[in-house]
CSV table of C-alpha atoms in Angstrom, one decimal:
chain,number,residue,atom,x,y,z
A,1,MET,CA,3.8,29.7,14.6
A,2,PRO,CA,6.4,32.4,14.4
A,3,ASP,CA,6.1,35.1,11.8
A,4,THR,CA,8.0,33.8,8.7
A,5,PRO,CA,8.1,36.3,5.9
A,6,PHE,CA,10.8,34.2,4.2
A,7,ALA,CA,8.4,31.2,4.1
A,8,PRO,CA,5.0,32.5,2.7
A,9,VAL,CA,1.8,30.5,3.1
A,10,ILE,CA,1.1,28.4,0.1
A,11,LEU,CA,-1.8,29.5,-2.1
A,12,GLY,CA,-3.3,27.8,-5.1
A,13,ASN,CA,-3.4,30.7,-7.5
A,14,GLU,CA,-0.1,30.2,-9.4
A,15,PRO,CA,-0.9,28.5,-12.8
A,16,GLY,CA,1.2,25.4,-13.3
A,17,SER,CA,1.9,24.9,-9.6
A,18,PHE,CA,1.1,21.7,-7.8
A,19,PRO,CA,-1.5,23.3,-5.6
A,20,HIS,CA,-3.2,24.9,-8.6
A,21,SER,CA,-3.4,21.5,-10.4
A,22,VAL,CA,-5.0,20.0,-7.3
A,23,LEU,CA,-7.8,22.7,-7.2
A,24,ALA,CA,-8.3,22.8,-11.0
A,25,GLU,CA,-7.9,19.2,-11.9
A,26,ARG,CA,-7.9,16.8,-9.0
A,27,HIS,CA,-11.0,18.2,-7.2
A,28,PRO,CA,-13.2,17.9,-10.3
A,29,ALA,CA,-11.9,14.4,-10.9
A,30,ILE,CA,-12.8,13.5,-7.3
A,31,ILE,CA,-16.3,14.9,-7.8
A,32,ARG,CA,-16.7,12.6,-10.8
A,33,GLN,CA,-15.4,9.6,-8.8
A,34,VAL,CA,-17.8,10.2,-6.0
A,35,ARG,CA,-20.7,10.7,-8.4
A,36,ASP,CA,-20.1,7.2,-9.7
A,37,ALA,CA,-19.3,5.5,-6.4
A,38,PHE,CA,-23.0,5.2,-5.3
A,39,PRO,CA,-26.4,5.3,-6.9
A,40,TYR,CA,-27.1,8.8,-5.7
A,41,GLY,CA,-30.3,10.6,-6.6
A,42,PRO,CA,-31.1,13.8,-8.4
A,43,GLY,CA,-30.5,15.9,-5.3
A,44,GLN,CA,-27.0,14.7,-4.8
A,45,HIS,CA,-26.2,15.0,-8.5
A,46,ARG,CA,-27.4,18.7,-8.5
A,47,ALA,CA,-25.4,19.4,-5.4
A,48,LEU,CA,-22.3,17.9,-6.9
A,49,ASP,CA,-22.7,19.9,-10.1
A,50,GLU,CA,-23.1,23.1,-8.0
A,51,LEU,CA,-19.9,22.2,-6.0
A,52,LEU,CA,-18.0,21.6,-9.3
A,53,LYS,CA,-19.0,25.0,-10.6
A,54,SER,CA,-18.2,26.7,-7.3
A,55,CYS,CA,-14.8,25.3,-6.9
A,56,THR,CA,-13.7,25.8,-10.5
A,57,GLN,CA,-15.4,29.0,-11.5
A,58,GLY,CA,-17.0,30.5,-8.4
A,59,THR,CA,-16.2,31.6,-4.9
A,60,ILE,CA,-16.3,30.1,-1.4
A,61,GLU,CA,-19.8,29.9,0.0
A,62,PRO,CA,-20.8,29.6,3.7
A,63,LEU,CA,-22.1,26.5,5.3
A,64,PRO,CA,-25.9,26.1,5.8
A,65,ASP,CA,-27.2,27.7,9.0
A,66,GLY,CA,-28.1,24.3,10.3
A,67,ALA,CA,-24.8,22.6,9.7
A,68,PRO,CA,-23.7,20.8,12.9
A,69,ASP,CA,-20.1,22.2,12.7
A,70,ARG,CA,-20.9,25.7,11.4
A,71,GLY,CA,-19.6,27.3,14.5
A,72,ARG,CA,-16.4,25.4,14.4
A,73,TRP,CA,-15.8,26.4,10.8
A,74,LEU,CA,-16.5,30.0,11.7
A,75,ASP,CA,-13.7,29.7,14.3
A,76,TRP,CA,-11.5,28.2,11.6
A,77,GLY,CA,-11.8,31.3,9.4
A,78,LEU,CA,-14.9,30.7,7.2
A,79,SER,CA,-16.1,34.3,7.5
A,80,ASP,CA,-12.7,35.6,6.4
A,81,HIS,CA,-12.7,33.4,3.2
A,82,THR,CA,-16.4,33.5,2.2
A,83,GLY,CA,-16.8,35.2,-1.2
A,84,ARG,CA,-13.2,34.8,-2.2
A,85,SER,CA,-11.9,32.5,-4.9
A,86,TRP,CA,-10.8,29.0,-3.9
A,87,TYR,CA,-7.5,29.8,-5.4
A,88,ASP,CA,-6.8,32.9,-3.4
A,89,VAL,CA,-7.0,31.5,0.2
A,90,PRO,CA,-4.4,29.3,1.8
A,91,TRP,CA,-4.3,26.0,-0.1
A,92,LEU,CA,-4.6,23.9,3.1
A,93,TRP,CA,-7.8,25.8,3.9
A,94,SER,CA,-9.4,25.5,0.5
A,95,GLU,CA,-8.5,21.8,0.2
A,96,SER,CA,-10.1,21.0,3.6
A,97,TYR,CA,-13.2,23.0,2.9
A,98,PHE,CA,-13.7,21.3,-0.5
A,99,TYR,CA,-14.0,17.9,1.3
A,100,ARG,CA,-16.3,19.4,3.9
A,101,ARG,CA,-18.6,20.7,1.1
A,102,LEU,CA,-18.4,17.4,-0.8
A,103,LEU,CA,-19.8,15.6,2.3
A,104,ASP,CA,-22.7,18.1,2.3
A,105,ALA,CA,-23.4,17.5,-1.4
A,106,VAL,CA,-23.8,13.7,-0.9
A,107,GLY,CA,-25.9,14.1,2.3
A,108,PHE,CA,-23.3,12.7,4.7
A,109,PHE,CA,-24.4,15.0,7.5
A,110,GLY,CA,-28.1,14.3,6.9
A,111,PRO,CA,-30.8,14.0,7.9
A,112,GLY,CA,-31.7,11.4,5.3
A,113,PRO,CA,-30.9,7.9,4.1
A,114,TRP,CA,-27.3,8.9,3.0
A,115,GLN,CA,-26.4,10.2,6.4
A,116,GLY,CA,-23.1,8.8,7.6
A,117,VAL,CA,-22.3,6.9,4.3
A,118,ASP,CA,-18.7,7.4,3.4
A,119,PRO,CA,-18.5,8.4,-0.3
A,120,PHE,CA,-14.9,7.1,-0.5
A,121,ARG,CA,-15.6,3.7,1.1
A,122,PRO,CA,-15.7,1.7,-2.1
A,123,ALA,CA,-12.2,2.9,-3.1
A,124,LYS,CA,-10.8,2.2,0.4
A,125,ARG,CA,-12.3,-1.3,0.5
A,126,ALA,CA,-11.0,-2.1,-3.0
A,127,GLU,CA,-7.5,-1.3,-1.9
A,128,LEU,CA,-7.7,-3.2,1.4
A,129,ASP,CA,-9.1,-6.3,-0.4
A,130,ALA,CA,-6.5,-6.2,-3.2
A,131,PRO,CA,-4.3,-9.2,-3.8
A,132,GLU,CA,-1.2,-7.0,-3.1
A,133,THR,CA,-2.4,-6.7,0.5
A,134,ASP,CA,-2.2,-10.5,0.9
A,135,GLU,CA,1.3,-10.4,-0.5
A,136,GLU,CA,2.4,-7.7,1.9
A,137,LEU,CA,0.8,-9.5,4.9
A,138,ALA,CA,2.5,-12.7,4.0
A,139,ALA,CA,5.8,-11.0,4.1
A,140,LEU,CA,5.3,-10.6,7.9
A,141,ASP,CA,5.9,-14.3,8.3
A,142,GLY,CA,9.5,-13.8,7.2
A,143,LEU,CA,10.1,-11.3,10.0
A,144,ARG,CA,9.3,-13.7,12.8
A,145,ASP,CA,12.8,-15.0,13.3
A,146,LEU,CA,14.6,-11.7,13.0
A,147,PRO,CA,16.1,-10.0,16.0
A,148,GLU,CA,13.6,-7.5,17.6
A,149,GLN,CA,15.5,-4.4,16.4
A,150,GLU,CA,15.5,-5.6,12.8
A,151,ARG,CA,11.8,-6.4,12.9
A,152,ALA,CA,11.1,-3.0,14.4
A,153,ARG,CA,13.1,-1.3,11.7
A,154,ALA,CA,11.3,-3.2,8.9
A,155,LEU,CA,7.9,-2.3,10.4
A,156,LEU,CA,8.9,1.3,10.8
A,157,HIS,CA,9.8,1.4,7.1
A,158,GLY,CA,6.6,-0.4,6.2
A,159,SER,CA,4.7,2.4,8.0
A,160,LEU,CA,6.8,5.1,6.4
A,161,TRP,CA,6.3,3.9,2.8
A,162,GLY,CA,2.6,3.2,3.3
A,163,ASN,CA,1.1,1.5,0.3
A,164,ARG,CA,4.6,0.7,-0.9
A,165,ALA,CA,5.0,-1.4,2.2
A,166,ASP,CA,6.4,-4.3,0.2
A,167,LEU,CA,9.4,-2.0,-0.5
A,168,GLY,CA,9.4,-0.9,3.1
A,169,PHE,CA,9.9,-4.4,4.5
A,170,ARG,CA,13.0,-4.7,2.4
A,171,LEU,CA,14.4,-1.2,2.7
A,172,SER,CA,17.1,-0.5,5.2
A,173,ALA,CA,18.1,3.0,6.2
A,174,ALA,CA,21.7,2.4,5.2
A,175,GLY,CA,20.7,1.3,1.8
A,176,ALA,CA,18.5,4.3,1.2
A,177,GLU,CA,21.2,6.7,2.3
A,178,ALA,CA,23.6,5.0,-0.2
A,179,GLN,CA,21.5,5.4,-3.3
A,180,GLU,CA,22.8,7.7,-6.0
A,181,PRO,CA,22.4,10.3,-7.3
A,182,ALA,CA,19.5,11.2,-5.0
A,183,PRO,CA,18.5,9.2,-1.9
A,184,ALA,CA,15.1,7.6,-1.5
A,185,LEU,CA,15.2,8.5,2.2
A,186,VAL,CA,16.1,12.2,2.2
A,187,ALA,CA,16.3,12.5,6.0
A,188,ASP,CA,16.6,9.8,8.6
A,189,ASP,CA,16.3,10.5,12.3
A,190,SER,CA,15.3,6.9,13.1
A,191,ASP,CA,18.0,6.5,15.7
A,192,THR,CA,16.5,9.4,17.7
A,193,LEU,CA,13.0,8.0,17.3
A,194,TRP,CA,14.1,4.6,18.7
A,195,SER,CA,15.9,6.3,21.6
A,196,LEU,CA,12.5,7.7,22.6
A,197,LEU,CA,11.0,4.2,22.5
A,198,PRO,CA,13.5,2.0,24.4
A,199,PRO,CA,13.1,-1.8,24.8
A,200,ASP,CA,12.0,-1.3,28.4
A,201,GLY,CA,9.7,1.6,27.5
A,202,ALA,CA,6.7,2.8,29.5
A,203,GLY,CA,4.6,5.8,28.8
A,204,THR,CA,2.3,6.5,25.8
A,205,LEU,CA,2.8,6.5,22.1
A,206,VAL,CA,0.5,8.7,20.0
A,207,LEU,CA,0.2,7.9,16.3
A,208,VAL,CA,-1.6,10.4,14.1
A,209,ALA,CA,-2.8,8.3,11.2
A,210,ASP,CA,-3.0,9.4,7.6
A,211,ASN,CA,-4.5,7.1,5.0
A,212,ALA,CA,-6.7,4.0,5.3
A,213,GLY,CA,-6.3,0.6,3.6
A,214,ARG,CA,-2.7,-0.5,2.8
A,215,GLU,CA,-1.2,2.5,4.7
A,216,LEU,CA,-3.2,2.0,7.9
A,217,VAL,CA,-2.4,-1.7,8.0
A,218,PRO,CA,1.4,-1.2,8.5
A,219,ASP,CA,0.6,1.6,11.0
A,220,LEU,CA,-1.3,-1.0,13.0
A,221,LEU,CA,1.4,-3.5,12.7
A,222,LEU,CA,4.0,-1.1,14.0
A,223,ILE,CA,1.7,-0.3,17.0
A,224,ALA,CA,1.2,-4.0,17.7
A,225,HIS,CA,4.9,-4.7,17.7
A,226,LEU,CA,5.7,-1.8,20.0
A,227,LEU,CA,3.0,-3.0,22.5
A,228,ALA,CA,4.0,-6.6,22.3
A,229,GLU,CA,7.7,-5.9,22.8
A,230,GLY,CA,7.1,-3.5,25.7
A,231,ARG,CA,8.5,-0.5,23.8
A,232,THR,CA,5.4,1.4,24.9
A,233,ALA,CA,2.9,0.7,27.6
A,234,ARG,CA,0.0,2.4,25.9
A,235,ALA,CA,-0.8,3.7,22.4
A,236,VAL,CA,-3.4,6.2,21.1
A,237,LEU,CA,-4.3,6.1,17.4
A,238,HIS,CA,-5.7,9.4,16.0
A,239,VAL,CA,-8.0,9.0,13.0
A,240,LYS,CA,-10.4,11.4,11.3
A,241,PRO,CA,-13.9,12.0,12.7
A,242,HIS,CA,-15.4,11.8,9.2
A,243,PRO,CA,-14.3,11.1,5.6
A,244,TYR,CA,-11.6,13.4,4.5
A,245,TYR,CA,-9.1,13.8,1.6
A,246,VAL,CA,-10.5,10.7,-0.1
A,247,SER,CA,-8.4,8.0,1.7
A,248,ASP,CA,-7.9,9.4,5.2
A,249,ALA,CA,-8.6,6.8,7.9
A,250,THR,CA,-11.7,6.9,10.0
A,251,THR,CA,-12.7,4.7,12.9
A,252,ALA,CA,-14.6,2.5,10.5
A,253,ASP,CA,-11.5,2.1,8.3
A,254,MET,CA,-9.5,1.1,11.4
A,255,ALA,CA,-12.0,-1.6,12.2
A,256,ASP,CA,-11.9,-2.8,8.6
A,257,ALA,CA,-8.1,-3.0,8.6
A,258,LEU,CA,-8.1,-4.9,11.9
A,259,ARG,CA,-10.6,-7.4,10.6
A,260,ARG,CA,-8.4,-7.8,7.5
A,261,LEU,CA,-5.4,-8.6,9.6
A,262,ARG,CA,-7.3,-11.1,11.7
A,263,ALA,CA,-8.6,-12.9,8.6
A,264,ALA,CA,-5.1,-13.1,7.0
A,265,GLY,CA,-3.7,-15.8,9.2
A,266,GLY,CA,-0.1,-16.2,10.1
A,267,ALA,CA,1.9,-13.4,11.7
A,268,ALA,CA,-0.7,-10.9,10.5
A,269,ALA,CA,-3.3,-12.6,12.7
A,270,ASP,CA,-0.9,-12.7,15.6
A,271,HIS,CA,-0.6,-8.9,15.4
A,272,ALA,CA,-4.4,-8.6,15.1
A,273,ARG,CA,-4.8,-10.5,18.4
A,274,VAL,CA,-2.3,-8.2,20.1
A,275,LEU,CA,-4.3,-5.2,18.9
A,276,TRP,CA,-7.7,-6.7,19.7
A,277,SER,CA,-6.6,-7.5,23.2
A,278,ALA,CA,-5.0,-4.1,23.7
A,279,MET,CA,-8.2,-2.3,22.6
A,280,ALA,CA,-10.2,-4.5,25.0
A,281,ASP,CA,-8.1,-3.7,28.0
A,282,GLY,CA,-7.5,0.0,27.2
A,283,ARG,CA,-3.8,-0.2,26.2
A,284,LEU,CA,-4.8,0.9,22.7
A,285,THR,CA,-7.4,3.6,22.3
A,286,VAL,CA,-8.8,5.4,19.2
A,287,ARG,CA,-9.3,9.2,19.1
A,288,ALA,CA,-11.3,11.1,16.4
A,289,HIS,CA,-10.7,14.7,17.5
A,290,PRO,CA,-12.6,17.4,15.4
A,291,PHE,CA,-9.3,19.3,14.9
A,292,SER,CA,-8.0,16.3,12.9
A,293,CYS,CA,-10.1,17.7,10.0
A,294,ALA,CA,-9.3,21.3,10.7
A,295,PRO,CA,-8.0,23.5,7.8
A,296,LEU,CA,-5.2,24.8,10.0
A,297,PRO,CA,-1.7,23.9,11.0
A,298,TYR,CA,-1.2,22.1,14.3
A,299,ALA,CA,0.2,25.3,15.8
A,300,GLY,CA,-3.4,26.3,16.2
A,301,MET,CA,-4.5,23.2,18.0
A,302,PRO,CA,-7.0,23.5,20.9
A,303,ASP,CA,-5.8,23.1,24.5
A,304,ASP,CA,-7.1,19.6,25.1
A,305,LEU,CA,-5.2,18.3,22.1
A,306,ARG,CA,-2.1,20.2,23.2
A,307,ALA,CA,-2.3,18.6,26.6
A,308,GLU,CA,-2.6,15.1,25.1
A,309,PHE,CA,0.5,15.6,22.9
A,310,ALA,CA,2.4,17.1,25.8
A,311,ALA,CA,1.7,14.0,27.9
A,312,ALA,CA,2.8,11.6,25.2
A,313,THR,CA,6.2,9.9,25.3
A,314,LEU,CA,6.3,10.4,21.5
A,315,THR,CA,3.8,11.6,18.9
A,316,ILE,CA,4.4,10.1,15.4
A,317,VAL,CA,2.7,12.1,12.7
A,318,LYS,CA,2.1,10.1,9.5
A,319,GLY,CA,1.8,11.2,6.0
A,320,ASP,CA,2.0,14.2,3.7
A,321,LEU,CA,-1.0,16.2,4.9
A,322,ASN,CA,-0.2,15.8,8.5
A,323,TYR,CA,3.4,16.9,7.7
A,324,ARG,CA,2.0,20.1,6.1
A,325,ARG,CA,0.0,20.7,9.2
A,326,LEU,CA,2.9,19.9,11.5
A,327,VAL,CA,5.5,22.3,10.0
A,328,GLY,CA,3.0,24.8,8.5
A,329,ASP,CA,1.9,24.8,4.9
A,330,ARG,CA,4.6,27.2,3.8
A,331,ARG,CA,7.3,27.6,1.1
A,332,TRP,CA,10.1,26.8,3.6
A,333,PRO,CA,13.6,26.9,2.3
A,334,PRO,CA,14.3,23.1,2.3
A,335,THR,CA,17.3,23.5,4.6
A,336,THR,CA,15.1,25.2,7.3
A,337,PRO,CA,15.7,23.0,10.4
A,338,PHE,CA,12.8,20.7,11.2
A,339,ARG,CA,13.1,21.5,14.9
A,340,GLU,CA,12.7,25.2,14.1
A,341,ALA,CA,9.4,24.6,12.3
A,342,THR,CA,8.1,22.3,15.1
A,343,ALA,CA,9.4,24.3,18.1
A,344,TYR,CA,5.9,25.1,19.2
A,345,PHE,CA,4.9,21.4,19.5
A,346,PRO,CA,4.2,20.5,23.1
A,347,GLY,CA,6.1,17.2,23.3
A,348,PRO,CA,8.5,15.0,21.4
A,349,VAL,CA,7.3,14.5,17.8
A,350,ALA,CA,8.4,12.5,14.8
A,351,ALA,CA,7.2,12.7,11.2
A,352,LEU,CA,7.0,9.7,8.8
A,353,ARG,CA,6.2,10.9,5.3
A,354,THR,CA,6.5,10.2,1.6
A,355,LEU,CA,6.9,13.4,-0.3
A,356,LYS,CA,3.7,14.3,-2.2
A,357,SER,CA,3.6,18.1,-1.9
A,358,ASP,CA,5.9,21.1,-2.0
A,359,VAL,CA,6.4,21.5,1.7
A,360,ILE,CA,9.8,20.3,3.0
A,361,THR,CA,12.1,21.2,5.9
A,362,GLY,CA,15.2,19.7,7.5
A,363,LEU,CA,17.3,18.7,4.4
A,364,SER,CA,21.0,19.1,4.2
A,365,ALA,CA,22.2,21.4,1.5
A,366,ALA,CA,24.0,18.5,-0.2
A,367,THR,CA,20.8,16.4,-0.2
A,368,GLU,CA,18.7,19.2,-1.7
A,369,ALA,CA,21.3,19.8,-4.4
A,370,ALA,CA,21.5,16.1,-5.3
A,371,LEU,CA,17.7,16.0,-5.6
A,372,VAL,CA,17.4,19.1,-7.7
A,373,ALA,CA,20.2,18.0,-10.0
A,374,ALA,CA,18.6,14.6,-10.5
A,375,GLU,CA,15.0,15.5,-10.8
A,376,GLY,CA,14.4,19.3,-10.9
A,377,GLN,CA,11.6,19.9,-8.5
A,378,ARG,CA,9.7,16.7,-9.2
A,379,TRP,CA,11.2,15.1,-6.1
A,380,ARG,CA,8.9,17.2,-3.9
A,381,THR,CA,5.6,15.7,-5.2
A,382,SER,CA,6.4,12.3,-6.9
A,383,GLY,CA,6.0,10.1,-3.8
A,384,THR,CA,9.3,8.4,-4.6
A,385,HIS,CA,11.2,9.9,-1.7
A,386,ALA,CA,10.5,9.8,2.0
A,387,LEU,CA,11.7,11.1,5.4
A,388,ILE,CA,11.9,10.3,9.1
A,389,GLN,CA,12.4,13.5,11.1
A,390,THR,CA,12.3,13.8,14.9
A,391,ASP,CA,12.2,16.7,17.3
A,392,PRO,CA,12.8,15.1,20.7
A,393,SER,CA,12.7,18.2,22.8
A,394,GLY,CA,9.1,19.2,23.0
A,395,GLN,CA,8.2,22.8,23.3
A,396,THR,CA,11.4,24.7,24.1
A,397,HIS,CA,10.4,28.2,22.9
A,398,PRO,CA,7.7,30.5,24.1
A,399,GLN,CA,4.5,30.9,22.1
């Protein structure tokens, strides 16, 4: 990405800041949650205690010599950060490395009986199996008789709002824009997004997923609709290659969500049949690229991933973490144009995101002023605001 001295990389070393609270409070809470999720033995308990001490009081330690991805992490900057406080390195990096070390602590990478066991699976399954999921899936039946454009808009907003999908099905872009004093939808490039996926569309849609459970379900519903209505000929769903950030979607989570849709009956099951068939004939594929768990912005993506995004008709990037990686985890002035921050991206790209961290670009000065007047800076992290931003141009500036 370009040198941006006016937008410094976010660290976690400012007491009272949101990143500092994540490192000091959320990560210890996650360690406690994981400890209670499974009947781990003394070895896992000791390793979790050591990680807790390391990330709250100590410094970043290297991966074991035999770690299967040690070389990859060295390429991602591990040597530069080893021995430094977790608070003094880029927040995106320290967050990502915390989850990598957490998997080590519970034996995920093995060898041993806990190899491959997702420490976050109980929480993901509980959300997917919750009664609220049934209510949201039942709402799909009410969309059947709507015109295609209205169904598409409802499903887009369901995907946007994630586990607030019940709101998403009812939310219209016009209604969101009209809310006072501060809009729920702080930026809306949905018209541009739809122009890249016309009713007679061909080509390939790439969707970079964020969370599992009740967020992944509406992502799958949106893909099913676009395939069934011919707005894309092919879709690629990017998930994480291993558990990450508690709720991020893996291939196993995708399979769970698809089975949940199939078992729900009604329109949900119809969508599941579309997806099942598309996977069988190759119109829908799943990718779990190692870079999906990298502690780096997408500007540092490897060549194979760059080529895939370049070939896509549109790449939709979902969620808060992926947004931070897309624009760079920096303290951008909120009015920085989204297209300026994504100029490096090799193809057309759209972001669907609820705001849960400080990073933001692409706001109008009036919208920023209204948000600050109504909520101070809480709007950045509360999850009560969202955005749809699009850069249709692909890479237009030299690297």
